mmCIF file of C-alpha atoms in Angstrom:
data_model
loop_
_atom_site.group_PDB
_atom_site.id
_atom_site.type_symbol
_atom_site.label_atom_id
_atom_site.label_comp_id
_atom_site.label_asym_id
_atom_site.label_seq_id
_atom_site.Cartn_x
_atom_site.Cartn_y
_atom_site.Cartn_z
ATOM 1 C CA VAL A 1 -32.951 -24.931 1.694
ATOM 2 C CA LEU A 2 -32.993 -27.753 -0.810
ATOM 3 C CA VAL A 3 -30.274 -27.855 -3.441
ATOM 4 C CA GLY A 4 -30.834 -30.340 -6.226
ATOM 5 C CA GLY A 5 -30.499 -31.068 -9.855
ATOM 6 C CA ARG A 6 -32.009 -33.022 -12.700
ATOM 7 C CA ALA A 7 -31.305 -36.767 -12.806
ATOM 8 C CA SER A 8 -30.466 -37.905 -16.313
ATOM 9 C CA THR A 9 -28.357 -40.456 -18.158
ATOM 10 C CA ALA A 10 -28.103 -38.132 -21.170
ATOM 11 C CA VAL A 11 -26.108 -34.942 -21.625
ATOM 12 C CA PRO A 12 -28.387 -31.971 -20.771
ATOM 13 C CA ALA A 13 -29.663 -29.835 -23.656
ATOM 14 C CA ASP A 14 -28.507 -26.236 -24.089
ATOM 15 C CA VAL A 15 -30.555 -23.564 -22.338
ATOM 16 C CA SER A 16 -32.426 -20.969 -24.380
ATOM 17 C CA SER A 17 -30.116 -17.990 -23.815
ATOM 18 C CA ASP A 18 -27.180 -16.605 -21.875
ATOM 19 C CA ASP A 19 -27.878 -15.909 -18.201
ATOM 20 C CA ASP A 20 -30.650 -18.534 -18.175
ATOM 21 C CA ALA A 21 -30.880 -20.646 -15.007
ATOM 22 C CA VAL A 22 -29.629 -24.238 -15.285
ATOM 23 C CA LEU A 23 -30.071 -27.306 -13.132
ATOM 24 C CA GLN A 24 -27.140 -29.320 -11.882
ATOM 25 C CA TRP A 25 -26.676 -32.592 -13.782
ATOM 26 C CA MET A 26 -27.107 -35.556 -11.405
ATOM 27 C CA SER A 27 -26.987 -39.326 -11.788
ATOM 28 C CA ARG A 28 -30.207 -41.236 -11.064
ATOM 29 C CA LYS A 29 -28.786 -41.985 -7.608
ATOM 30 C CA GLY A 30 -28.267 -38.280 -6.857
ATOM 31 C CA SER A 31 -24.505 -38.001 -7.440
ATOM 32 C CA PRO A 32 -23.288 -34.907 -9.307
ATOM 33 C CA VAL A 33 -22.077 -35.661 -12.829
ATOM 34 C CA VAL A 34 -18.776 -34.065 -13.739
ATOM 35 C CA THR A 35 -17.571 -34.350 -17.309
ATOM 36 C CA MET A 36 -14.838 -32.921 -19.475
ATOM 37 C CA ALA A 37 -15.394 -29.433 -20.849
ATOM 38 C CA PRO A 38 -16.979 -29.092 -24.310
ATOM 39 C CA HIS A 39 -13.713 -28.055 -25.967
ATOM 40 C CA VAL A 40 -12.462 -31.640 -25.909
ATOM 41 C CA GLY A 41 -15.118 -32.738 -28.375
ATOM 42 C CA LEU A 42 -17.625 -34.462 -26.097
ATOM 43 C CA VAL A 43 -20.522 -32.004 -26.032
ATOM 44 C CA GLY A 44 -20.766 -29.594 -28.907
ATOM 45 C CA ASP A 45 -17.429 -28.302 -30.139
ATOM 46 C CA PRO A 46 -16.978 -24.528 -29.948
ATOM 47 C CA PHE A 47 -13.189 -24.937 -30.267
ATOM 48 C CA THR A 48 -11.181 -26.852 -32.833
ATOM 49 C CA LEU A 49 -8.927 -29.369 -31.110
ATOM 50 C CA THR A 50 -5.802 -29.845 -33.196
ATOM 51 C CA GLY A 51 -2.311 -31.198 -32.791
ATOM 52 C CA GLU A 52 1.266 -30.534 -33.770
ATOM 53 C CA THR A 53 4.141 -33.002 -33.932
ATOM 54 C CA ALA A 54 7.782 -32.198 -34.596
ATOM 55 C CA GLN A 55 10.783 -34.501 -34.602
ATOM 56 C CA TYR A 56 14.140 -32.826 -34.072
ATOM 57 C CA THR A 57 17.551 -34.298 -34.829
ATOM 58 C CA THR A 58 19.644 -31.226 -34.027
ATOM 59 C CA THR A 59 19.897 -28.878 -31.039
ATOM 60 C CA GLN A 60 16.911 -26.512 -30.840
ATOM 61 C CA THR A 61 16.982 -22.997 -29.419
ATOM 62 C CA SER A 62 13.605 -21.287 -28.897
ATOM 63 C CA THR A 63 12.089 -23.136 -31.861
ATOM 64 C CA VAL A 64 8.409 -22.282 -32.374
ATOM 65 C CA LEU A 65 6.201 -25.386 -32.238
ATOM 66 C CA VAL A 66 2.825 -23.578 -32.159
ATOM 67 C CA ASP A 67 2.308 -19.982 -33.279
ATOM 68 C CA PRO A 68 -1.177 -18.820 -32.197
ATOM 69 C CA THR A 69 -3.468 -16.657 -34.279
ATOM 70 C CA VAL A 70 -2.965 -12.962 -33.439
ATOM 71 C CA GLY A 71 -4.981 -12.050 -30.341
ATOM 72 C CA LYS A 72 -5.421 -15.693 -29.269
ATOM 73 C CA ARG A 73 -3.880 -17.881 -26.589
ATOM 74 C CA VAL A 74 -2.926 -21.547 -26.888
ATOM 75 C CA VAL A 75 -4.521 -24.079 -24.524
ATOM 76 C CA VAL A 76 -2.536 -27.332 -24.514
ATOM 77 C CA THR A 77 -4.645 -30.328 -23.479
ATOM 78 C CA LYS A 78 -2.008 -33.079 -23.755
ATOM 79 C CA VAL A 79 1.745 -33.379 -24.360
ATOM 80 C CA GLN A 80 3.862 -36.363 -25.383
ATOM 81 C CA ILE A 81 7.667 -36.118 -25.500
ATOM 82 C CA GLN A 82 9.948 -39.004 -26.510
ATOM 83 C CA ALA A 83 13.760 -39.127 -26.587
ATOM 84 C CA GLY A 84 15.684 -41.588 -28.735
ATOM 85 C CA GLY A 85 19.272 -42.229 -29.733
ATOM 86 C CA THR A 86 21.946 -42.202 -27.026
ATOM 87 C CA THR A 87 22.630 -38.480 -26.498
ATOM 88 C CA ALA A 88 21.498 -37.089 -23.134
ATOM 89 C CA GLY A 89 20.290 -33.542 -22.659
ATOM 90 C CA THR A 90 17.834 -31.162 -21.071
ATOM 91 C CA MET A 91 14.706 -30.027 -22.853
ATOM 92 C CA GLN A 92 12.139 -27.293 -22.263
ATOM 93 C CA LEU A 93 8.653 -26.915 -23.726
ATOM 94 C CA TYR A 94 7.398 -23.464 -22.783
ATOM 95 C CA PHE A 95 5.245 -20.464 -23.606
ATOM 96 C CA GLY A 96 7.075 -17.279 -24.463
ATOM 97 C CA ALA A 97 8.299 -14.771 -26.989
ATOM 98 C CA GLY A 98 12.007 -15.548 -26.918
ATOM 99 C CA ALA A 99 14.782 -17.529 -25.286
ATOM 100 C CA TYR A 100 13.858 -19.753 -22.332
ATOM 101 C CA SER A 101 14.454 -18.272 -18.882
ATOM 102 C CA ARG A 102 13.896 -20.676 -15.978
ATOM 103 C CA GLY A 103 11.588 -19.098 -13.425
ATOM 104 C CA THR A 104 10.410 -16.445 -15.872
ATOM 105 C CA ASN A 105 8.843 -18.347 -18.772
ATOM 106 C CA LEU A 106 5.813 -20.550 -18.251
ATOM 107 C CA ALA A 107 7.303 -24.026 -18.684
ATOM 108 C CA ILE A 108 5.116 -27.021 -19.466
ATOM 109 C CA PHE A 109 8.143 -29.317 -19.300
ATOM 110 C CA ASP A 110 11.642 -28.529 -18.053
ATOM 111 C CA GLY A 111 13.610 -31.716 -17.559
ATOM 112 C CA GLU A 112 16.374 -34.048 -18.618
ATOM 113 C CA PHE A 113 16.458 -37.137 -20.823
ATOM 114 C CA ALA A 114 19.239 -39.735 -20.781
ATOM 115 C CA PRO A 115 18.376 -42.237 -23.521
ATOM 116 C CA SER A 116 20.534 -45.297 -24.183
ATOM 117 C CA THR A 117 20.650 -48.194 -26.603
ATOM 118 C CA THR A 118 18.108 -50.015 -24.417
ATOM 119 C CA LEU A 119 16.070 -47.144 -22.902
ATOM 120 C CA LYS A 120 14.045 -44.540 -24.796
ATOM 121 C CA PRO A 121 12.562 -42.270 -22.080
ATOM 122 C CA GLY A 122 9.433 -40.222 -22.607
ATOM 123 C CA VAL A 123 6.720 -38.332 -20.801
ATOM 124 C CA VAL A 124 2.980 -37.814 -21.293
ATOM 125 C CA MET A 125 1.229 -34.956 -19.494
ATOM 126 C CA ASP A 126 -2.403 -33.861 -19.350
ATOM 127 C CA GLY A 127 -3.259 -30.160 -19.374
ATOM 128 C CA PRO A 128 -4.720 -27.741 -19.532
ATOM 129 C CA PHE A 129 -1.645 -25.558 -19.920
ATOM 130 C CA ILE A 130 -2.672 -22.035 -20.968
ATOM 131 C CA GLY A 131 -0.334 -19.485 -22.481
ATOM 132 C CA ALA A 132 -0.714 -15.722 -22.518
ATOM 133 C CA VAL A 133 -2.251 -13.945 -25.497
ATOM 134 C CA ASN A 134 0.064 -14.206 -28.545
ATOM 135 C CA ASP A 135 2.628 -16.388 -26.704
ATOM 136 C CA ASP A 136 4.242 -19.004 -28.922
ATOM 137 C CA LEU A 137 4.782 -22.549 -27.695
ATOM 138 C CA ARG A 138 8.527 -23.193 -28.013
ATOM 139 C CA VAL A 139 11.109 -25.958 -27.717
ATOM 140 C CA THR A 140 14.695 -25.641 -26.479
ATOM 141 C CA ASP A 141 17.153 -28.457 -25.838
ATOM 142 C CA SER A 142 20.766 -28.541 -24.719
ATOM 143 C CA ALA A 143 22.005 -31.209 -27.133
ATOM 144 C CA ALA A 144 21.091 -33.061 -30.299
ATOM 145 C CA ILE A 145 18.846 -35.603 -28.579
ATOM 146 C CA ASN A 146 18.337 -37.620 -31.747
ATOM 147 C CA PRO A 147 15.484 -38.045 -32.342
ATOM 148 C CA LEU A 148 13.478 -35.833 -30.008
ATOM 149 C CA THR A 149 9.755 -36.077 -30.773
ATOM 150 C CA VAL A 150 7.292 -33.565 -29.323
ATOM 151 C CA THR A 151 3.522 -33.879 -29.844
ATOM 152 C CA VAL A 152 0.964 -31.443 -28.421
ATOM 153 C CA TRP A 153 -2.821 -31.393 -28.697
ATOM 154 C CA TYR A 154 -4.281 -27.918 -28.299
ATOM 155 C CA PHE A 155 -6.934 -25.367 -29.184
ATOM 156 C CA GLU A 156 -6.979 -21.556 -29.261
ATOM 157 C CA ILE A 157 -9.163 -19.174 -27.270
#
């Protein structure tokens, strides 16, 4: 049994219809080519990649950052969180319909920041993080981490 693919330096063209057979994409040396999925804007773009940024200066409790279209789910591809000021606190970025419950809600980030006059901690995370249908993406923090900046890049499916 020989398993092979088509060697090419270019992205393969679409096939003619659903359920059509496709060849594996291989480099000219025979190595399989693995690339990012089309929804990140590299090959075609069936999904609209968008972003949301919010900067909070007061304590947040279950604040909606992304509210998906009815019947859709949010797919987060990247997250950036930055804490400033000098107030320490915990922060959660999570999918859900209400207040954060550790171990119940699907948390993307659940951690603590302790900024100072000389240290402004932050985190960057790559997804995908996929919420349930109609689940909002929410922010909760335990103190007025001032400022607390949250940026997410996402699309809906």
